[in-house]
Short mmCIF file of C-alpha atoms in Angstrom, two decimals:
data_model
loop_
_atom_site.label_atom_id
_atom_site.label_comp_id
_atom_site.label_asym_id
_atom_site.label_seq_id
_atom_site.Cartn_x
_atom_site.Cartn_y
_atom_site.Cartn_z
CA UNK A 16 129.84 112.69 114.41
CA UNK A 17 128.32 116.01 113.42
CA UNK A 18 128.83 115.10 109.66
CA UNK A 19 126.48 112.03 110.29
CA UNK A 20 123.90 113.96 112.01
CA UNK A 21 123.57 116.54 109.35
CA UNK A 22 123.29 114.03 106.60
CA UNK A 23 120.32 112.77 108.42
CA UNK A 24 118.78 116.04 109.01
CA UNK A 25 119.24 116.74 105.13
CA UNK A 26 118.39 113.56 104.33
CA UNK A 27 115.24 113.66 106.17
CA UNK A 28 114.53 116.98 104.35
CA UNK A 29 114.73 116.04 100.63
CA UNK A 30 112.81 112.90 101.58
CA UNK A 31 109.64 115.14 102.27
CA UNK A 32 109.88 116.87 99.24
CA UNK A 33 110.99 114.05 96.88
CA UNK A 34 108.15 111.44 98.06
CA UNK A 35 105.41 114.22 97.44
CA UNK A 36 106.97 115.51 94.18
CA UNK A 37 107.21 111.61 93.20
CA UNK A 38 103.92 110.51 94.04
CA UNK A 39 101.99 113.37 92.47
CA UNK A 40 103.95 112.26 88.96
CA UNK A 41 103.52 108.99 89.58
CA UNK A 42 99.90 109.59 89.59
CA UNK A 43 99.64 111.89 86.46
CA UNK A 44 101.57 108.77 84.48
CA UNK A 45 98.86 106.70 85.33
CA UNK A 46 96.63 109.19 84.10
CA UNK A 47 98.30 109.81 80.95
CA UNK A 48 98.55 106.06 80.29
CA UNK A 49 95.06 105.12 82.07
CA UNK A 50 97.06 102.63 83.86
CA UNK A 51 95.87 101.18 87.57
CA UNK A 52 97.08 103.26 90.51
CA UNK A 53 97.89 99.89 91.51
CA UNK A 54 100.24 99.07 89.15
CA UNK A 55 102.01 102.10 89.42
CA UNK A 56 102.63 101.43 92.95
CA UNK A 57 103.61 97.85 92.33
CA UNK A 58 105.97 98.90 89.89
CA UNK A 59 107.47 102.05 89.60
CA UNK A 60 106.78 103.17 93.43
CA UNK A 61 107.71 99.53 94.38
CA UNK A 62 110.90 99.43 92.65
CA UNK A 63 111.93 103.23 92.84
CA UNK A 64 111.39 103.35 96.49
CA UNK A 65 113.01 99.63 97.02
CA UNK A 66 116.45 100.99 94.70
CA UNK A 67 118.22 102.16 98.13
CA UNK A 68 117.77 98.89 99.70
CA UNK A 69 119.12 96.83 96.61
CA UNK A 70 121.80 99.78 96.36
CA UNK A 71 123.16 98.89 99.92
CA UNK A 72 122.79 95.17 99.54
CA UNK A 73 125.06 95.00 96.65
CA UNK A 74 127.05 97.79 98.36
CA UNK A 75 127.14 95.58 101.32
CA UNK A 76 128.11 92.55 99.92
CA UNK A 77 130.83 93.96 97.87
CA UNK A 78 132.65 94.94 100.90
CA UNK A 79 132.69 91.93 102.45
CA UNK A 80 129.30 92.34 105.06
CA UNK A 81 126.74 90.17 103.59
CA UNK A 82 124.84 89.61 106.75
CA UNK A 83 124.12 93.84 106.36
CA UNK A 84 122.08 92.50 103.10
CA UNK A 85 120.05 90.16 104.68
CA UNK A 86 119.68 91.95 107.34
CA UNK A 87 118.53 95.25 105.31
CA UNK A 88 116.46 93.19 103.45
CA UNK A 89 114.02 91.10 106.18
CA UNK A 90 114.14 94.41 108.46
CA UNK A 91 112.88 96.31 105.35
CA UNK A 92 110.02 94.41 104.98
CA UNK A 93 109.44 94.72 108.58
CA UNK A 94 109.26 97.80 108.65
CA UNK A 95 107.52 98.35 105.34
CA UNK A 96 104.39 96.51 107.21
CA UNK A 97 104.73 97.65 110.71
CA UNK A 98 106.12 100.81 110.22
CA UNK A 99 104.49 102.42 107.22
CA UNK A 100 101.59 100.63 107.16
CA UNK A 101 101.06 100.90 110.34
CA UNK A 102 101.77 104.55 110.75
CA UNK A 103 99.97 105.37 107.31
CA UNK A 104 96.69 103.75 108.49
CA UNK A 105 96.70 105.58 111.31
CA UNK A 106 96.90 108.79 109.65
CA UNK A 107 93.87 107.73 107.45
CA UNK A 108 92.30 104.05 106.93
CA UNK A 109 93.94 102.13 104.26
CA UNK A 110 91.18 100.88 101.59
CA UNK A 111 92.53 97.22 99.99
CA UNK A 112 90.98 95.52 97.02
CA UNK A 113 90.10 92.01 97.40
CA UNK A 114 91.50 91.20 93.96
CA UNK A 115 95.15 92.60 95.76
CA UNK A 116 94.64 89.74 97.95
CA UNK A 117 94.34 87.27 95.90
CA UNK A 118 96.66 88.07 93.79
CA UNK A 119 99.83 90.78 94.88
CA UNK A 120 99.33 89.62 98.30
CA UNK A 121 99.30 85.85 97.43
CA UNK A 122 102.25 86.28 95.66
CA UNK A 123 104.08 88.24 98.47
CA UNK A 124 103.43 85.68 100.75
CA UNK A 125 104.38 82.48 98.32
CA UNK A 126 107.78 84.28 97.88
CA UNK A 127 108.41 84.95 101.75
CA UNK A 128 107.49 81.05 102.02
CA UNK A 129 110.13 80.12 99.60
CA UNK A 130 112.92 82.22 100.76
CA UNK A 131 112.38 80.88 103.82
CA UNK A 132 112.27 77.55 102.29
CA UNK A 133 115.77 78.35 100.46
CA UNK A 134 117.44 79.45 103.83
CA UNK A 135 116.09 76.55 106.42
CA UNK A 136 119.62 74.92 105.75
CA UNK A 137 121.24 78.21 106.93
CA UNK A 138 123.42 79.22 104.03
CA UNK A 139 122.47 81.50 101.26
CA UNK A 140 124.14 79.88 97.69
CA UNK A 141 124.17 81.17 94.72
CA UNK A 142 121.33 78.64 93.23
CA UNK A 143 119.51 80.20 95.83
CA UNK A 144 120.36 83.57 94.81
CA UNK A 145 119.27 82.42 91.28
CA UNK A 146 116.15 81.06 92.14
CA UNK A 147 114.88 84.06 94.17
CA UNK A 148 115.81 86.31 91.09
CA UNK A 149 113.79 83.92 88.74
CA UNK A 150 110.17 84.18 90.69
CA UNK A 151 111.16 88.37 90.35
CA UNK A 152 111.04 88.13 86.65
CA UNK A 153 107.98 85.96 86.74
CA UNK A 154 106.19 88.61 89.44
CA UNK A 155 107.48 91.54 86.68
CA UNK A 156 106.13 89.51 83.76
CA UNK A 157 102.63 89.90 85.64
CA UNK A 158 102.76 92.94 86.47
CA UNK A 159 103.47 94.25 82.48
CA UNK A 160 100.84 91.74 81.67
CA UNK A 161 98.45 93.31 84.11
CA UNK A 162 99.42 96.99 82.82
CA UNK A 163 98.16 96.25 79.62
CA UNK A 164 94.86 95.84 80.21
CA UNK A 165 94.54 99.38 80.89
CA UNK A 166 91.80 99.03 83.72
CA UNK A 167 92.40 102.31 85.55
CA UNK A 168 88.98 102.88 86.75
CA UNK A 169 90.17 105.36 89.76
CA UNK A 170 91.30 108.22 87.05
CA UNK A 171 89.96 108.73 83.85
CA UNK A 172 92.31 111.70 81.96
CA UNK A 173 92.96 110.99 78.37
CA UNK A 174 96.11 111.30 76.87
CA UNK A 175 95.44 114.11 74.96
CA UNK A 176 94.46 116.18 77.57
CA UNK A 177 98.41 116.87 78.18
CA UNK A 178 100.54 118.33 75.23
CA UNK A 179 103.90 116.87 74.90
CA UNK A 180 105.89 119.92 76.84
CA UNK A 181 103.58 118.85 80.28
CA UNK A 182 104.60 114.90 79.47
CA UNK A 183 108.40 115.79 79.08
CA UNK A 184 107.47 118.06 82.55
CA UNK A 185 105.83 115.31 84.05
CA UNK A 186 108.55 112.62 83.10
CA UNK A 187 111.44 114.87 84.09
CA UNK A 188 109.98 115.46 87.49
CA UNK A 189 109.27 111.73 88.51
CA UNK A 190 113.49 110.79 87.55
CA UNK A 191 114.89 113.93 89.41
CA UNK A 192 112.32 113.06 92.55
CA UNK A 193 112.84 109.66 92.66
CA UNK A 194 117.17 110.37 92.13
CA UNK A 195 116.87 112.28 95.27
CA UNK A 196 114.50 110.25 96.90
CA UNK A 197 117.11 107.39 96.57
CA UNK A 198 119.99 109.93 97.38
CA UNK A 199 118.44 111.21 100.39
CA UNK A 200 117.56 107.86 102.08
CA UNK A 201 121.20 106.85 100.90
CA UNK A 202 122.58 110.48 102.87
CA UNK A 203 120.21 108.84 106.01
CA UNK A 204 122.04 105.50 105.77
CA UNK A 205 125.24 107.00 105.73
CA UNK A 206 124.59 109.02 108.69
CA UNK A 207 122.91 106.43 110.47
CA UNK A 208 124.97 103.48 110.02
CA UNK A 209 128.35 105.95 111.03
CA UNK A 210 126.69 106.78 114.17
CA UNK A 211 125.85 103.03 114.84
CA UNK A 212 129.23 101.73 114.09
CA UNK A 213 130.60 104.43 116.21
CA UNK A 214 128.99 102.10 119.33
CA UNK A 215 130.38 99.02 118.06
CA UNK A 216 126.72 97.52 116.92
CA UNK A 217 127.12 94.62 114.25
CA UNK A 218 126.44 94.49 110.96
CA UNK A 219 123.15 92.02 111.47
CA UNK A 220 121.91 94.88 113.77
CA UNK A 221 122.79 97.38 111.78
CA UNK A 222 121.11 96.08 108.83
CA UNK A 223 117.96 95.34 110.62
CA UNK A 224 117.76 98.86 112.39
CA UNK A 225 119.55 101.51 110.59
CA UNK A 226 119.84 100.50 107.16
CA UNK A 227 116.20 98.70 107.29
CA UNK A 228 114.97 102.14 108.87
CA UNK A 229 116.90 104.34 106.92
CA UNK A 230 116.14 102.48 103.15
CA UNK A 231 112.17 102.21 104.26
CA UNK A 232 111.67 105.78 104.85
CA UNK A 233 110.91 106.34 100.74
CA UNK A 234 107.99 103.69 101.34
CA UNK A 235 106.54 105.88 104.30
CA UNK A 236 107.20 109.43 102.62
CA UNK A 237 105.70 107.74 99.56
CA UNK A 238 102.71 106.16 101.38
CA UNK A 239 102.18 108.83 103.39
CA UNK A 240 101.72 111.18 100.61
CA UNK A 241 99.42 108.82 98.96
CA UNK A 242 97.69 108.20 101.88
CA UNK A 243 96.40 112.29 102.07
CA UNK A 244 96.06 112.13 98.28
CA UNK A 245 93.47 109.38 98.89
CA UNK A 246 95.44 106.97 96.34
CA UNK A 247 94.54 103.55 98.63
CA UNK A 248 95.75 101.39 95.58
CA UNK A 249 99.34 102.76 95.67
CA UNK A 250 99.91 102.49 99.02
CA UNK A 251 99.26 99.24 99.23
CA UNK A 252 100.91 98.80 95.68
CA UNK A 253 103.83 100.22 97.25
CA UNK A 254 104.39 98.42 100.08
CA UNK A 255 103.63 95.07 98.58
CA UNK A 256 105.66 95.87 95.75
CA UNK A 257 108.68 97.01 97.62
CA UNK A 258 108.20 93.91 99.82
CA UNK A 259 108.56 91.57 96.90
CA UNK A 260 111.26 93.77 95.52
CA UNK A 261 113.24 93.06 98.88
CA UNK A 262 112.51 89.62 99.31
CA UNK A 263 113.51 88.54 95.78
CA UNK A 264 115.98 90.98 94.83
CA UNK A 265 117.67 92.46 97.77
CA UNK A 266 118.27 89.12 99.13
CA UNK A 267 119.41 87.50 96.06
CA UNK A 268 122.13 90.08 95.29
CA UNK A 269 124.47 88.94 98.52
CA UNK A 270 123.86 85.25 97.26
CA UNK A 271 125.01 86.26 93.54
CA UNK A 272 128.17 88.16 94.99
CA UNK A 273 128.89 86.63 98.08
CA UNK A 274 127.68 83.50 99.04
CA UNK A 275 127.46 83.14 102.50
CA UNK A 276 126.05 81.32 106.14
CA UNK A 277 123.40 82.77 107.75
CA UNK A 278 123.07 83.82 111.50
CA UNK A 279 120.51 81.54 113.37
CA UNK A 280 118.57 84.66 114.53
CA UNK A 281 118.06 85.43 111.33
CA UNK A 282 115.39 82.32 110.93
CA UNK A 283 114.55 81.90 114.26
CA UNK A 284 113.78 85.80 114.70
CA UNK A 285 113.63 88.13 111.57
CA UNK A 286 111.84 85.71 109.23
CA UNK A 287 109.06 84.40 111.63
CA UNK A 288 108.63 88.50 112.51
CA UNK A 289 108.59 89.30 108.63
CA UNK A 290 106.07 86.29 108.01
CA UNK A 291 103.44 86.98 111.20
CA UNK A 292 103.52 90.66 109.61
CA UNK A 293 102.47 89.86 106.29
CA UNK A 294 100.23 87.55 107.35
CA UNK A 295 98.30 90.20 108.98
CA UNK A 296 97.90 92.12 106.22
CA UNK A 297 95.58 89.61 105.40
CA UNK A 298 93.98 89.59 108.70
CA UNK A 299 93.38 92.95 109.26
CA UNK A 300 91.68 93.28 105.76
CA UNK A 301 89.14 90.69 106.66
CA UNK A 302 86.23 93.91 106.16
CA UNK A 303 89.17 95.42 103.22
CA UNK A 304 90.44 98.45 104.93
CA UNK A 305 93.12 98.51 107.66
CA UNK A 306 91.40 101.21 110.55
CA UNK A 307 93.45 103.31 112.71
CA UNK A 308 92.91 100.37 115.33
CA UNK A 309 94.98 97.79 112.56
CA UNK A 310 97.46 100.29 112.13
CA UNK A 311 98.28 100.32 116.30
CA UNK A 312 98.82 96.26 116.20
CA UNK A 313 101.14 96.75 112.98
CA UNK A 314 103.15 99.36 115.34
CA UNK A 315 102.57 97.07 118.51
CA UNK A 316 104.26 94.04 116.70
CA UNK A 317 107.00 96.41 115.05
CA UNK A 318 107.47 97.44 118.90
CA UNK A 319 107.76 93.93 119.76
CA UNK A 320 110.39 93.15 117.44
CA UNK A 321 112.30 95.70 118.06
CA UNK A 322 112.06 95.37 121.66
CA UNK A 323 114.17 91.88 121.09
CA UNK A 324 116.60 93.12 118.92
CA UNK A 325 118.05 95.82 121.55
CA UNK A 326 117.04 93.90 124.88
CA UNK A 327 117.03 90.35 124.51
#
């Protein structure tokens, strides 16, 4: 018991200091390569904060608790939107282009619709598993094709500007920081889940409190960190990113391993939560920028859901 405490305590710890130490690099890259903030949120803080959660799912699955993947996955997202959204645009108004949604967004929500599409007949297959992984590549092909048009307006450095010692610097900082950034939210889930399993909580539960929790807290160290560097675009980059990351990936890894049926709550709960949150990313962008007063009804609804998974 005290072994799982302190890994969340140090966990916790080298999540501050990763996140910042990530972000910051993450930014200079997109200087150095006058790519879009945006991008590099969609991409490398999407994916590099979204590693822990495909880490566990294929972790999960492996031993035998598939419903921990699915579960880690749709209680990830939740808590992407309701948790570090919502807490991040508290701290300071989230600014979102309207090109974002049209186009990430869109995309975000036509691959929620079809994974909810997939699982309506309550078992997650393999084909399914394949499918889910296909639209990934295709959201990856845009996102390199969107990269190339170099159309970082938000930071003009040149590459020059930075001799080849600061890039190898720069480079080297982003892999160690984003190693323990996945480490440390791993040393969280450890800790966590023990503790959980210690009061005989499923693995459903666990996945969608815990592990969700535990594998979203590099999207809120990340986005909180952008969010007092003023980078709007890769918060938002993030959190989209990591969303589509989870909903294609994660969740097709236990269908490529371990096929597997689906709890009903899973549909009649998770999904419709995961859904009415994305949607209102869309809502409460109407005037494109989530206020402080956005960020309380992402937190209300998280509150909500979480309200019915320990009470109801």
């Amino acid at each position: 018991m005290l072994i799982s405490i302190l890994s969340l305590l140090i966990g916790f710890g080298l999540l501050i200091w990763s996140a910042d130490t990530f972000t910051e690099n993450g930014a200079k890259i997109a200087r150095i390569f006058n790519i879009s903030p945006l991008i590099i949120g969609l991409l490398i803080f999407g994916f590099g904060t979204s590693a822990p959660e495909m880490l566990v799912s294929g972790l999960a699955a492996f031993d035998g608790h598939p419903e921990l993947s699915i579960g880690n996955a749709f209680g990830s997202n939740i808590f992407n939107i309701g948790l570090v959204l919502g807490v991040t645009a508290i701290i300071y108004p989230v600014t979102v282009e309207k090109t974002v949604l049209k186009k990430e967004w869109g995309f975000l929500f036509l691959s929620s619709l079809v994974a909810g599409f997939l699982l309506m007949d309550g078992f997650l297959s393999f084909l399914d598993g394949l499918t889910l992984l296909a639209l990934l590549f295709l959201f990856l092909y845009y996102v390199f094709s969107e990269s190339k048009k170099g159309n970082n307006s938000e930071i003009e450095v040149s590459e020059e500007s930075i001799d080849n010692q600061g890039k190898g610097r720069i480079w080297t900082l982003l892999l160690v920081s984003l190693i323990i950034l996945v480490s440390s939210a791993r040393l969280v889930v450890w800790g966590g889940t023990n503790l959980a399993l210690a009061f005989g909580v499923s693995d459903l539960i666990i996945g969608l409190t815990v592990v969700a929790l535990g594998t979203s807290l590099p999207e809120l160290a990340v986005a909180i960190s952008s969010a007092l560097k003023r980078q709007h675009q890769m918060i938002i980059g993030n959190i989209i990113g990591s969303n589509l990351f989870n909903t294609l990936g994660v969740l097709a890894i236990p269908g490529l391993i371990l096929p597997f049926q689906i709890p009903e709550e899973v549909m009649n709960r998770d999904f419709i939560y995961m859904i009415v949150l994305t949607l209102l990313i869309l809502v409460l962008s109407f005037k494109l920028k989530i206020n402080r007063f956005g960020g309380i009804i992402l937190l209300g609804v998280l509150a909500s859901y979480l309200y019915q998974l320990v009470w109801i």
